[in-house]
mmCIF file with all atom_site columns, C-alpha atoms in Angstrom:
data_model
loop_
_atom_site.group_PDB
_atom_site.id
_atom_site.type_symbol
_atom_site.label_atom_id
_atom_site.label_alt_id
_atom_site.label_comp_id
_atom_site.label_asym_id
_atom_site.label_entity_id
_atom_site.label_seq_id
_atom_site.pdbx_PDB_ins_code
_atom_site.Cartn_x
_atom_site.Cartn_y
_atom_site.Cartn_z
_atom_site.occupancy
_atom_site.B_iso_or_equiv
_atom_site.pdbx_formal_charge
_atom_site.auth_seq_id
_atom_site.auth_comp_id
_atom_site.auth_asym_id
_atom_site.auth_atom_id
_atom_site.pdbx_PDB_model_num
ATOM 1   C CA . MET L 1 1   ? -1.990  22.381  9.321   1.00 0.00 ? 1   MET L CA 1
ATOM 2   C CA . SER L 1 2   ? 1.443   21.217  10.651  1.00 0.00 ? 2   SER L CA 1
ATOM 3   C CA . ALA L 1 3   ? 3.018   18.508  9.422   1.00 0.00 ? 3   ALA L CA 1
ATOM 4   C CA . SER L 1 4   ? 2.916   15.076  11.891  1.00 0.00 ? 4   SER L CA 1
ATOM 5   C CA . ARG L 1 5   ? 4.139   11.878  11.876  1.00 0.00 ? 5   ARG L CA 1
ATOM 6   C CA . ILE L 1 6   ? 2.007   8.797   10.736  1.00 0.00 ? 6   ILE L CA 1
ATOM 7   C CA . GLN L 1 7   ? 0.655   5.865   12.843  1.00 0.00 ? 7   GLN L CA 1
ATOM 8   C CA . ILE L 1 8   ? 1.634   2.440   11.617  1.00 0.00 ? 8   ILE L CA 1
ATOM 9   C CA . ASP L 1 9   ? -0.115  -0.527  11.889  1.00 0.00 ? 9   ASP L CA 1
ATOM 10  C CA . VAL L 1 10  ? 0.806   -4.078  11.016  1.00 0.00 ? 10  VAL L CA 1
ATOM 11  C CA . VAL L 1 11  ? -2.156  -6.593  9.625   1.00 0.00 ? 11  VAL L CA 1
ATOM 12  C CA . ASP L 1 12  ? -2.117  -10.083 8.830   1.00 0.00 ? 12  ASP L CA 1
ATOM 13  C CA . GLY L 1 13  ? -5.073  -10.128 6.190   1.00 0.00 ? 13  GLY L CA 1
ATOM 14  C CA . SER L 1 14  ? -6.928  -8.996  2.948   1.00 0.00 ? 14  SER L CA 1
ATOM 15  C CA . ILE L 1 15  ? -6.386  -5.476  2.369   1.00 0.00 ? 15  ILE L CA 1
ATOM 16  C CA . LEU L 1 16  ? -9.998  -5.401  1.457   1.00 0.00 ? 16  LEU L CA 1
ATOM 17  C CA . GLU L 1 17  ? -11.030 -6.246  4.877   1.00 0.00 ? 17  GLU L CA 1
ATOM 18  C CA . VAL L 1 18  ? -8.808  -3.591  7.011   1.00 0.00 ? 18  VAL L CA 1
ATOM 19  C CA . GLU L 1 19  ? -10.011 -0.210  8.410   1.00 0.00 ? 19  GLU L CA 1
ATOM 20  C CA . ALA L 1 20  ? -8.949  2.916   6.083   1.00 0.00 ? 20  ALA L CA 1
ATOM 21  C CA . GLU L 1 21  ? -10.400 5.319   4.051   1.00 0.00 ? 21  GLU L CA 1
ATOM 22  C CA . ALA L 1 22  ? -8.441  4.399   0.756   1.00 0.00 ? 22  ALA L CA 1
ATOM 23  C CA . ILE L 1 23  ? -6.270  1.415   -0.359  1.00 0.00 ? 23  ILE L CA 1
ATOM 24  C CA . VAL L 1 24  ? -3.374  1.286   -2.361  1.00 0.00 ? 24  VAL L CA 1
ATOM 25  C CA . ASN L 1 25  ? -2.784  -1.120  -5.544  1.00 0.00 ? 25  ASN L CA 1
ATOM 26  C CA . ALA L 1 26  ? 1.127   -1.725  -6.405  1.00 0.00 ? 26  ALA L CA 1
ATOM 27  C CA . ALA L 1 27  ? 0.253   -1.035  -10.113 1.00 0.00 ? 27  ALA L CA 1
ATOM 28  C CA . ASN L 1 28  ? 2.369   -0.994  -13.299 1.00 0.00 ? 28  ASN L CA 1
ATOM 29  C CA . SER L 1 29  ? 2.293   2.056   -15.296 1.00 0.00 ? 29  SER L CA 1
ATOM 30  C CA . ARG L 1 30  ? -0.091  0.985   -17.813 1.00 0.00 ? 30  ARG L CA 1
ATOM 31  C CA . GLY L 1 31  ? -2.833  0.687   -15.184 1.00 0.00 ? 31  GLY L CA 1
ATOM 32  C CA . ILE L 1 32  ? -3.385  -2.517  -16.012 1.00 0.00 ? 32  ILE L CA 1
ATOM 33  C CA . MET L 1 33  ? -5.082  -4.334  -13.187 1.00 0.00 ? 33  MET L CA 1
ATOM 34  C CA . GLY L 1 34  ? -3.820  -7.894  -13.613 1.00 0.00 ? 34  GLY L CA 1
ATOM 35  C CA . GLY L 1 35  ? -2.925  -10.570 -11.088 1.00 0.00 ? 35  GLY L CA 1
ATOM 36  C CA . GLY L 1 36  ? -1.729  -10.895 -7.268  1.00 0.00 ? 36  GLY L CA 1
ATOM 37  C CA . VAL L 1 37  ? -3.482  -7.738  -5.107  1.00 0.00 ? 37  VAL L CA 1
ATOM 38  C CA . ALA L 1 38  ? -4.520  -6.119  -8.445  1.00 0.00 ? 38  ALA L CA 1
ATOM 39  C CA . GLY L 1 39  ? -6.538  -8.825  -9.408  1.00 0.00 ? 39  GLY L CA 1
ATOM 40  C CA . VAL L 1 40  ? -8.099  -9.397  -6.134  1.00 0.00 ? 40  VAL L CA 1
ATOM 41  C CA . ILE L 1 41  ? -8.813  -5.269  -5.948  1.00 0.00 ? 41  ILE L CA 1
ATOM 42  C CA . LYS L 1 42  ? -10.274 -5.789  -9.519  1.00 0.00 ? 42  LYS L CA 1
ATOM 43  C CA . ARG L 1 43  ? -12.629 -8.411  -8.673  1.00 0.00 ? 43  ARG L CA 1
ATOM 44  C CA . ALA L 1 44  ? -13.900 -6.899  -5.470  1.00 0.00 ? 44  ALA L CA 1
ATOM 45  C CA . ALA L 1 45  ? -14.051 -3.088  -6.952  1.00 0.00 ? 45  ALA L CA 1
ATOM 46  C CA . GLY L 1 46  ? -15.262 -3.992  -10.615 1.00 0.00 ? 46  GLY L CA 1
ATOM 47  C CA . LEU L 1 47  ? -14.043 -3.573  -14.130 1.00 0.00 ? 47  LEU L CA 1
ATOM 48  C CA . GLU L 1 48  ? -14.520 -0.009  -13.765 1.00 0.00 ? 48  GLU L CA 1
ATOM 49  C CA . VAL L 1 49  ? -11.808 0.760   -11.657 1.00 0.00 ? 49  VAL L CA 1
ATOM 50  C CA . ASP L 1 50  ? -9.390  -0.819  -14.134 1.00 0.00 ? 50  ASP L CA 1
ATOM 51  C CA . GLU L 1 51  ? -10.882 1.033   -16.624 1.00 0.00 ? 51  GLU L CA 1
ATOM 52  C CA . GLU L 1 52  ? -10.432 4.376   -14.745 1.00 0.00 ? 52  GLU L CA 1
ATOM 53  C CA . ALA L 1 53  ? -6.818  3.498   -14.127 1.00 0.00 ? 53  ALA L CA 1
ATOM 54  C CA . ARG L 1 54  ? -6.059  2.823   -17.810 1.00 0.00 ? 54  ARG L CA 1
ATOM 55  C CA . ARG L 1 55  ? -7.268  6.071   -18.743 1.00 0.00 ? 55  ARG L CA 1
ATOM 56  C CA . GLN L 1 56  ? -4.803  7.898   -16.674 1.00 0.00 ? 56  GLN L CA 1
ATOM 57  C CA . ALA L 1 57  ? -2.050  5.828   -17.989 1.00 0.00 ? 57  ALA L CA 1
ATOM 58  C CA . PRO L 1 58  ? 0.986   6.139   -18.620 1.00 0.00 ? 58  PRO L CA 1
ATOM 59  C CA . ILE L 1 59  ? 1.651   6.642   -15.006 1.00 0.00 ? 59  ILE L CA 1
ATOM 60  C CA . PRO L 1 60  ? 5.115   6.697   -14.323 1.00 0.00 ? 60  PRO L CA 1
ATOM 61  C CA . VAL L 1 61  ? 7.039   5.053   -11.582 1.00 0.00 ? 61  VAL L CA 1
ATOM 62  C CA . GLY L 1 62  ? 6.856   7.671   -8.759  1.00 0.00 ? 62  GLY L CA 1
ATOM 63  C CA . SER L 1 63  ? 3.967   9.207   -9.441  1.00 0.00 ? 63  SER L CA 1
ATOM 64  C CA . ALA L 1 64  ? 0.297   7.679   -8.362  1.00 0.00 ? 64  ALA L CA 1
ATOM 65  C CA . VAL L 1 65  ? -3.522  8.256   -9.588  1.00 0.00 ? 65  VAL L CA 1
ATOM 66  C CA . LEU L 1 66  ? -6.616  8.055   -7.617  1.00 0.00 ? 66  LEU L CA 1
ATOM 67  C CA . THR L 1 67  ? -9.669  6.093   -8.902  1.00 0.00 ? 67  THR L CA 1
ATOM 68  C CA . SER L 1 68  ? -13.063 5.441   -7.212  1.00 0.00 ? 68  SER L CA 1
ATOM 69  C CA . GLY L 1 69  ? -13.553 2.776   -4.744  1.00 0.00 ? 69  GLY L CA 1
ATOM 70  C CA . GLY L 1 70  ? -15.618 0.717   -7.223  1.00 0.00 ? 70  GLY L CA 1
ATOM 71  C CA . ARG L 1 71  ? -18.073 -1.585  -5.672  1.00 0.00 ? 71  ARG L CA 1
ATOM 72  C CA . THR L 1 72  ? -15.378 -1.411  -2.512  1.00 0.00 ? 72  THR L CA 1
ATOM 73  C CA . ARG L 1 73  ? -16.959 0.463   0.664   1.00 0.00 ? 73  ARG L CA 1
ATOM 74  C CA . PHE L 1 74  ? -13.354 2.501   0.037   1.00 0.00 ? 74  PHE L CA 1
ATOM 75  C CA . LYS L 1 75  ? -13.234 6.285   -0.989  1.00 0.00 ? 75  LYS L CA 1
ATOM 76  C CA . GLY L 1 76  ? -10.748 5.647   -3.453  1.00 0.00 ? 76  GLY L CA 1
ATOM 77  C CA . ILE L 1 77  ? -8.046  3.296   -4.587  1.00 0.00 ? 77  ILE L CA 1
ATOM 78  C CA . ILE L 1 78  ? -4.660  4.906   -5.086  1.00 0.00 ? 78  ILE L CA 1
ATOM 79  C CA . HIS L 1 79  ? -2.664  3.099   -8.219  1.00 0.00 ? 79  HIS L CA 1
ATOM 80  C CA . ALA L 1 80  ? 1.241   3.698   -7.565  1.00 0.00 ? 80  ALA L CA 1
ATOM 81  C CA . PRO L 1 81  ? 3.139   1.862   -9.932  1.00 0.00 ? 81  PRO L CA 1
ATOM 82  C CA . THR L 1 82  ? 6.316   -0.092  -9.052  1.00 0.00 ? 82  THR L CA 1
ATOM 83  C CA . MET L 1 83  ? 7.095   -1.168  -12.662 1.00 0.00 ? 83  MET L CA 1
ATOM 84  C CA . PRO L 1 84  ? 6.718   0.125   -16.194 1.00 0.00 ? 84  PRO L CA 1
ATOM 85  C CA . GLU L 1 85  ? 5.175   -2.743  -17.754 1.00 0.00 ? 85  GLU L CA 1
ATOM 86  C CA . PRO L 1 86  ? 2.941   -5.776  -16.166 1.00 0.00 ? 86  PRO L CA 1
ATOM 87  C CA . GLY L 1 87  ? 5.014   -8.985  -15.060 1.00 0.00 ? 87  GLY L CA 1
ATOM 88  C CA . MET L 1 88  ? 8.821   -6.780  -14.898 1.00 0.00 ? 88  MET L CA 1
ATOM 89  C CA . ARG L 1 89  ? 11.050  -7.645  -12.259 1.00 0.00 ? 89  ARG L CA 1
ATOM 90  C CA . ILE L 1 90  ? 12.097  -4.462  -10.776 1.00 0.00 ? 90  ILE L CA 1
ATOM 91  C CA . GLU L 1 91  ? 14.910  -2.252  -8.796  1.00 0.00 ? 91  GLU L CA 1
ATOM 92  C CA . PRO L 1 92  ? 14.163  -2.054  -4.833  1.00 0.00 ? 92  PRO L CA 1
ATOM 93  C CA . GLY L 1 93  ? 14.161  1.782   -5.395  1.00 0.00 ? 93  GLY L CA 1
ATOM 94  C CA . ASN L 1 94  ? 10.767  1.227   -7.392  1.00 0.00 ? 94  ASN L CA 1
ATOM 95  C CA . VAL L 1 95  ? 9.047   0.307   -3.965  1.00 0.00 ? 95  VAL L CA 1
ATOM 96  C CA . ALA L 1 96  ? 10.282  3.583   -2.059  1.00 0.00 ? 96  ALA L CA 1
ATOM 97  C CA . LEU L 1 97  ? 9.316   5.620   -4.900  1.00 0.00 ? 97  LEU L CA 1
ATOM 98  C CA . ALA L 1 98  ? 5.730   3.866   -5.121  1.00 0.00 ? 98  ALA L CA 1
ATOM 99  C CA . THR L 1 99  ? 5.017   3.901   -1.250  1.00 0.00 ? 99  THR L CA 1
ATOM 100 C CA . ARG L 1 100 ? 6.119   7.842   -1.317  1.00 0.00 ? 100 ARG L CA 1
ATOM 101 C CA . ALA L 1 101 ? 3.733   8.847   -4.408  1.00 0.00 ? 101 ALA L CA 1
ATOM 102 C CA . ALA L 1 102 ? 0.874   6.763   -2.361  1.00 0.00 ? 102 ALA L CA 1
ATOM 103 C CA . LEU L 1 103 ? 1.359   8.734   0.740   1.00 0.00 ? 103 LEU L CA 1
ATOM 104 C CA . ALA L 1 104 ? 1.684   12.126  -1.001  1.00 0.00 ? 104 ALA L CA 1
ATOM 105 C CA . LEU L 1 105 ? -1.142  11.525  -3.186  1.00 0.00 ? 105 LEU L CA 1
ATOM 106 C CA . ALA L 1 106 ? -3.295  10.415  -0.261  1.00 0.00 ? 106 ALA L CA 1
ATOM 107 C CA . ASP L 1 107 ? -2.199  13.378  1.743   1.00 0.00 ? 107 ASP L CA 1
ATOM 108 C CA . THR L 1 108 ? -3.128  15.431  -1.279  1.00 0.00 ? 108 THR L CA 1
ATOM 109 C CA . GLN L 1 109 ? -6.744  13.943  -1.407  1.00 0.00 ? 109 GLN L CA 1
ATOM 110 C CA . SER L 1 110 ? -7.277  14.549  2.551   1.00 0.00 ? 110 SER L CA 1
ATOM 111 C CA . PHE L 1 111 ? -7.455  11.077  3.296   1.00 0.00 ? 111 PHE L CA 1
ATOM 112 C CA . THR L 1 112 ? -6.496  10.283  6.885   1.00 0.00 ? 112 THR L CA 1
ATOM 113 C CA . SER L 1 113 ? -5.780  6.502   6.697   1.00 0.00 ? 113 SER L CA 1
ATOM 114 C CA . ILE L 1 114 ? -4.813  4.168   3.741   1.00 0.00 ? 114 ILE L CA 1
ATOM 115 C CA . ALA L 1 115 ? -3.784  0.788   3.493   1.00 0.00 ? 115 ALA L CA 1
ATOM 116 C CA . ILE L 1 116 ? -0.689  -0.631  1.527   1.00 0.00 ? 116 ILE L CA 1
ATOM 117 C CA . PRO L 1 117 ? -0.097  -3.870  0.838   1.00 0.00 ? 117 PRO L CA 1
ATOM 118 C CA . GLY L 1 118 ? 3.382   -5.240  0.093   1.00 0.00 ? 118 GLY L CA 1
ATOM 119 C CA . MET L 1 119 ? 5.069   -3.549  -3.023  1.00 0.00 ? 119 MET L CA 1
ATOM 120 C CA . GLY L 1 120 ? 7.074   -5.304  -5.565  1.00 0.00 ? 120 GLY L CA 1
ATOM 121 C CA . THR L 1 121 ? 7.385   -8.591  -3.884  1.00 0.00 ? 121 THR L CA 1
ATOM 122 C CA . GLY L 1 122 ? 5.239   -10.755 -6.202  1.00 0.00 ? 122 GLY L CA 1
ATOM 123 C CA . VAL L 1 123 ? 6.490   -10.601 -9.739  1.00 0.00 ? 123 VAL L CA 1
ATOM 124 C CA . GLY L 1 124 ? 8.590   -7.521  -9.141  1.00 0.00 ? 124 GLY L CA 1
ATOM 125 C CA . GLY L 1 125 ? 11.148  -10.088 -7.100  1.00 0.00 ? 125 GLY L CA 1
ATOM 126 C CA . VAL L 1 126 ? 11.978  -7.511  -4.333  1.00 0.00 ? 126 VAL L CA 1
ATOM 127 C CA . ALA L 1 127 ? 12.878  -9.615  -1.311  1.00 0.00 ? 127 ALA L CA 1
ATOM 128 C CA . HIS L 1 128 ? 10.416  -9.045  1.737   1.00 0.00 ? 128 HIS L CA 1
ATOM 129 C CA . ALA L 1 129 ? 12.962  -7.945  4.297   1.00 0.00 ? 129 ALA L CA 1
ATOM 130 C CA . GLU L 1 130 ? 14.216  -4.975  1.642   1.00 0.00 ? 130 GLU L CA 1
ATOM 131 C CA . ALA L 1 131 ? 10.545  -3.972  0.578   1.00 0.00 ? 131 ALA L CA 1
ATOM 132 C CA . ALA L 1 132 ? 9.758   -3.678  4.199   1.00 0.00 ? 132 ALA L CA 1
ATOM 133 C CA . ALA L 1 133 ? 12.512  -1.627  4.987   1.00 0.00 ? 133 ALA L CA 1
ATOM 134 C CA . LEU L 1 134 ? 11.938  0.873   2.157   1.00 0.00 ? 134 LEU L CA 1
ATOM 135 C CA . MET L 1 135 ? 8.437   0.948   3.046   1.00 0.00 ? 135 MET L CA 1
ATOM 136 C CA . VAL L 1 136 ? 8.729   1.834   6.751   1.00 0.00 ? 136 VAL L CA 1
ATOM 137 C CA . LYS L 1 137 ? 11.497  4.161   5.734   1.00 0.00 ? 137 LYS L CA 1
ATOM 138 C CA . GLU L 1 138 ? 9.195   6.211   3.520   1.00 0.00 ? 138 GLU L CA 1
ATOM 139 C CA . ILE L 1 139 ? 6.464   6.302   5.952   1.00 0.00 ? 139 ILE L CA 1
ATOM 140 C CA . LYS L 1 140 ? 8.442   7.424   8.962   1.00 0.00 ? 140 LYS L CA 1
ATOM 141 C CA . ALA L 1 141 ? 10.229  10.146  6.580   1.00 0.00 ? 141 ALA L CA 1
ATOM 142 C CA . TYR L 1 142 ? 6.827   11.639  5.158   1.00 0.00 ? 142 TYR L CA 1
ATOM 143 C CA . SER L 1 143 ? 5.591   14.861  6.754   1.00 0.00 ? 143 SER L CA 1
ATOM 144 C CA . ALA L 1 144 ? 2.013   14.081  6.458   1.00 0.00 ? 144 ALA L CA 1
ATOM 145 C CA . HIS L 1 145 ? -0.752  16.885  6.640   1.00 0.00 ? 145 HIS L CA 1
ATOM 146 C CA . THR L 1 146 ? -4.067  14.822  6.716   1.00 0.00 ? 146 THR L CA 1
ATOM 147 C CA . LEU L 1 147 ? -2.816  11.339  6.582   1.00 0.00 ? 147 LEU L CA 1
ATOM 148 C CA . ARG L 1 148 ? -2.526  9.933   10.394  1.00 0.00 ? 148 ARG L CA 1
ATOM 149 C CA . SER L 1 149 ? -2.518  6.199   9.661   1.00 0.00 ? 149 SER L CA 1
ATOM 150 C CA . VAL L 1 150 ? -1.218  3.593   7.452   1.00 0.00 ? 150 VAL L CA 1
ATOM 151 C CA . VAL L 1 151 ? -2.385  0.039   7.628   1.00 0.00 ? 151 VAL L CA 1
ATOM 152 C CA . LEU L 1 152 ? 0.449   -2.352  6.011   1.00 0.00 ? 152 LEU L CA 1
ATOM 153 C CA . VAL L 1 153 ? -1.196  -5.173  5.383   1.00 0.00 ? 153 VAL L CA 1
ATOM 154 C CA . ASP L 1 154 ? -0.474  -8.600  3.413   1.00 0.00 ? 154 ASP L CA 1
ATOM 155 C CA . VAL L 1 155 ? -1.288  -12.301 2.937   1.00 0.00 ? 155 VAL L CA 1
ATOM 156 C CA . ASP L 1 156 ? 2.014   -13.384 2.571   1.00 0.00 ? 156 ASP L CA 1
ATOM 157 C CA . VAL L 1 157 ? 3.531   -14.474 5.773   1.00 0.00 ? 157 VAL L CA 1
ATOM 158 C CA . ALA L 1 158 ? 6.870   -13.614 4.953   1.00 0.00 ? 158 ALA L CA 1
ATOM 159 C CA . MET L 1 159 ? 5.752   -10.000 4.496   1.00 0.00 ? 159 MET L CA 1
ATOM 160 C CA . VAL L 1 160 ? 3.799   -9.476  7.388   1.00 0.00 ? 160 VAL L CA 1
ATOM 161 C CA . SER L 1 161 ? 6.849   -10.756 9.518   1.00 0.00 ? 161 SER L CA 1
ATOM 162 C CA . ALA L 1 162 ? 9.084   -8.387  7.587   1.00 0.00 ? 162 ALA L CA 1
ATOM 163 C CA . TRP L 1 163 ? 7.452   -5.083  8.714   1.00 0.00 ? 163 TRP L CA 1
ATOM 164 C CA . PRO L 1 164 ? 7.453   -5.332  12.458  1.00 0.00 ? 164 PRO L CA 1
ATOM 165 C CA . GLU L 1 165 ? 11.161  -6.110  12.337  1.00 0.00 ? 165 GLU L CA 1
ATOM 166 C CA . LYS L 1 166 ? 11.653  -2.778  10.404  1.00 0.00 ? 166 LYS L CA 1
ATOM 167 C CA . SER L 1 167 ? 9.002   -0.926  12.388  1.00 0.00 ? 167 SER L CA 1
ATOM 168 C CA . ALA L 1 168 ? 10.670  -1.921  15.262  1.00 0.00 ? 168 ALA L CA 1
ATOM 169 C CA . GLU L 1 169 ? 13.541  0.285   14.563  1.00 0.00 ? 169 GLU L CA 1
ATOM 170 C CA . PRO L 1 170 ? 14.208  4.029   16.084  1.00 0.00 ? 170 PRO L CA 1
ATOM 171 C CA . GLY L 1 171 ? 11.273  5.914   15.581  1.00 0.00 ? 171 GLY L CA 1
ATOM 172 C CA . TYR L 1 172 ? 8.254   3.554   15.141  1.00 0.00 ? 172 TYR L CA 1
ATOM 173 C CA . THR L 1 173 ? 4.865   5.329   16.394  1.00 0.00 ? 173 THR L CA 1
ATOM 174 C CA . GLY L 1 174 ? 2.395   2.025   15.500  1.00 0.00 ? 174 GLY L CA 1
ATOM 175 C CA . ARG L 1 175 ? 1.407   -1.134  16.712  1.00 0.00 ? 175 ARG L CA 1
ATOM 176 C CA . CYS L 1 176 ? 2.241   -4.538  15.311  1.00 0.00 ? 176 CYS L CA 1
ATOM 177 C CA . CYS L 1 177 ? -0.148  -7.642  15.435  1.00 0.00 ? 177 CYS L CA 1
ATOM 178 C CA . PRO L 1 178 ? -2.591  -9.022  13.008  1.00 0.00 ? 178 PRO L CA 1
ATOM 179 C CA . VAL L 1 179 ? -6.070  -7.753  13.169  1.00 0.00 ? 179 VAL L CA 1
ATOM 180 C CA . PHE L 1 180 ? -8.014  -9.579  10.581  1.00 0.00 ? 180 PHE L CA 1
ATOM 181 C CA . THR L 1 181 ? -6.238  -13.025 10.658  1.00 0.00 ? 181 THR L CA 1
ATOM 182 C CA . THR L 1 182 ? -6.709  -16.778 11.678  1.00 0.00 ? 182 THR L CA 1
ATOM 183 C CA . ARG L 1 183 ? -2.912  -16.932 12.115  1.00 0.00 ? 183 ARG L CA 1
ATOM 184 C CA . LYS L 1 184 ? -0.873  -16.749 15.199  1.00 0.00 ? 184 LYS L CA 1
ATOM 185 C CA . PRO L 1 185 ? -0.181  -13.118 16.048  1.00 0.00 ? 185 PRO L CA 1
ATOM 186 C CA . PHE L 1 186 ? 3.382   -11.965 16.276  1.00 0.00 ? 186 PHE L CA 1
ATOM 187 C CA . PRO L 1 187 ? 5.209   -10.853 19.062  1.00 0.00 ? 187 PRO L CA 1
ATOM 188 C CA . HIS L 1 188 ? 6.091   -7.303  19.779  1.00 0.00 ? 188 HIS L CA 1
#
């Protein structure tokens, strides 16, 4: 199968509500699902997913592991660390490494669609615009084999606002507008 470009959609809402085969957890290398998006996923998926991730640790930044979807409807959860230890400030480059690792694992596992939250912008401290630029650049550069669609999704208005700005640059192949939202859609 030949490589192809990936459709990018931007959604303002919960990662648990998007249409995708798998979701991405911006993890730490220990596989501990603590707060933020990881905590939300853990509460929905169940403790078994946290335990599955921890059993595969250490997970170096720049790599990713797959767990079951637990009690969610997703086929799997991709854990892509942006930080070695929980609660660390990170270098922006870790966002690119984690995004690339998530895309590669999704493709290897033959997923056609994944959802990715803002990476590294919580406790990692990366600015929303910088994280958005790095994530979109990695998605655009990735030569997919089975992966066809990436949903960039977050409940943080600043993150959701940053993706369309970066996605509107040359080479953008997707759509922008919130799907699962009570907020006002962003203009194109």
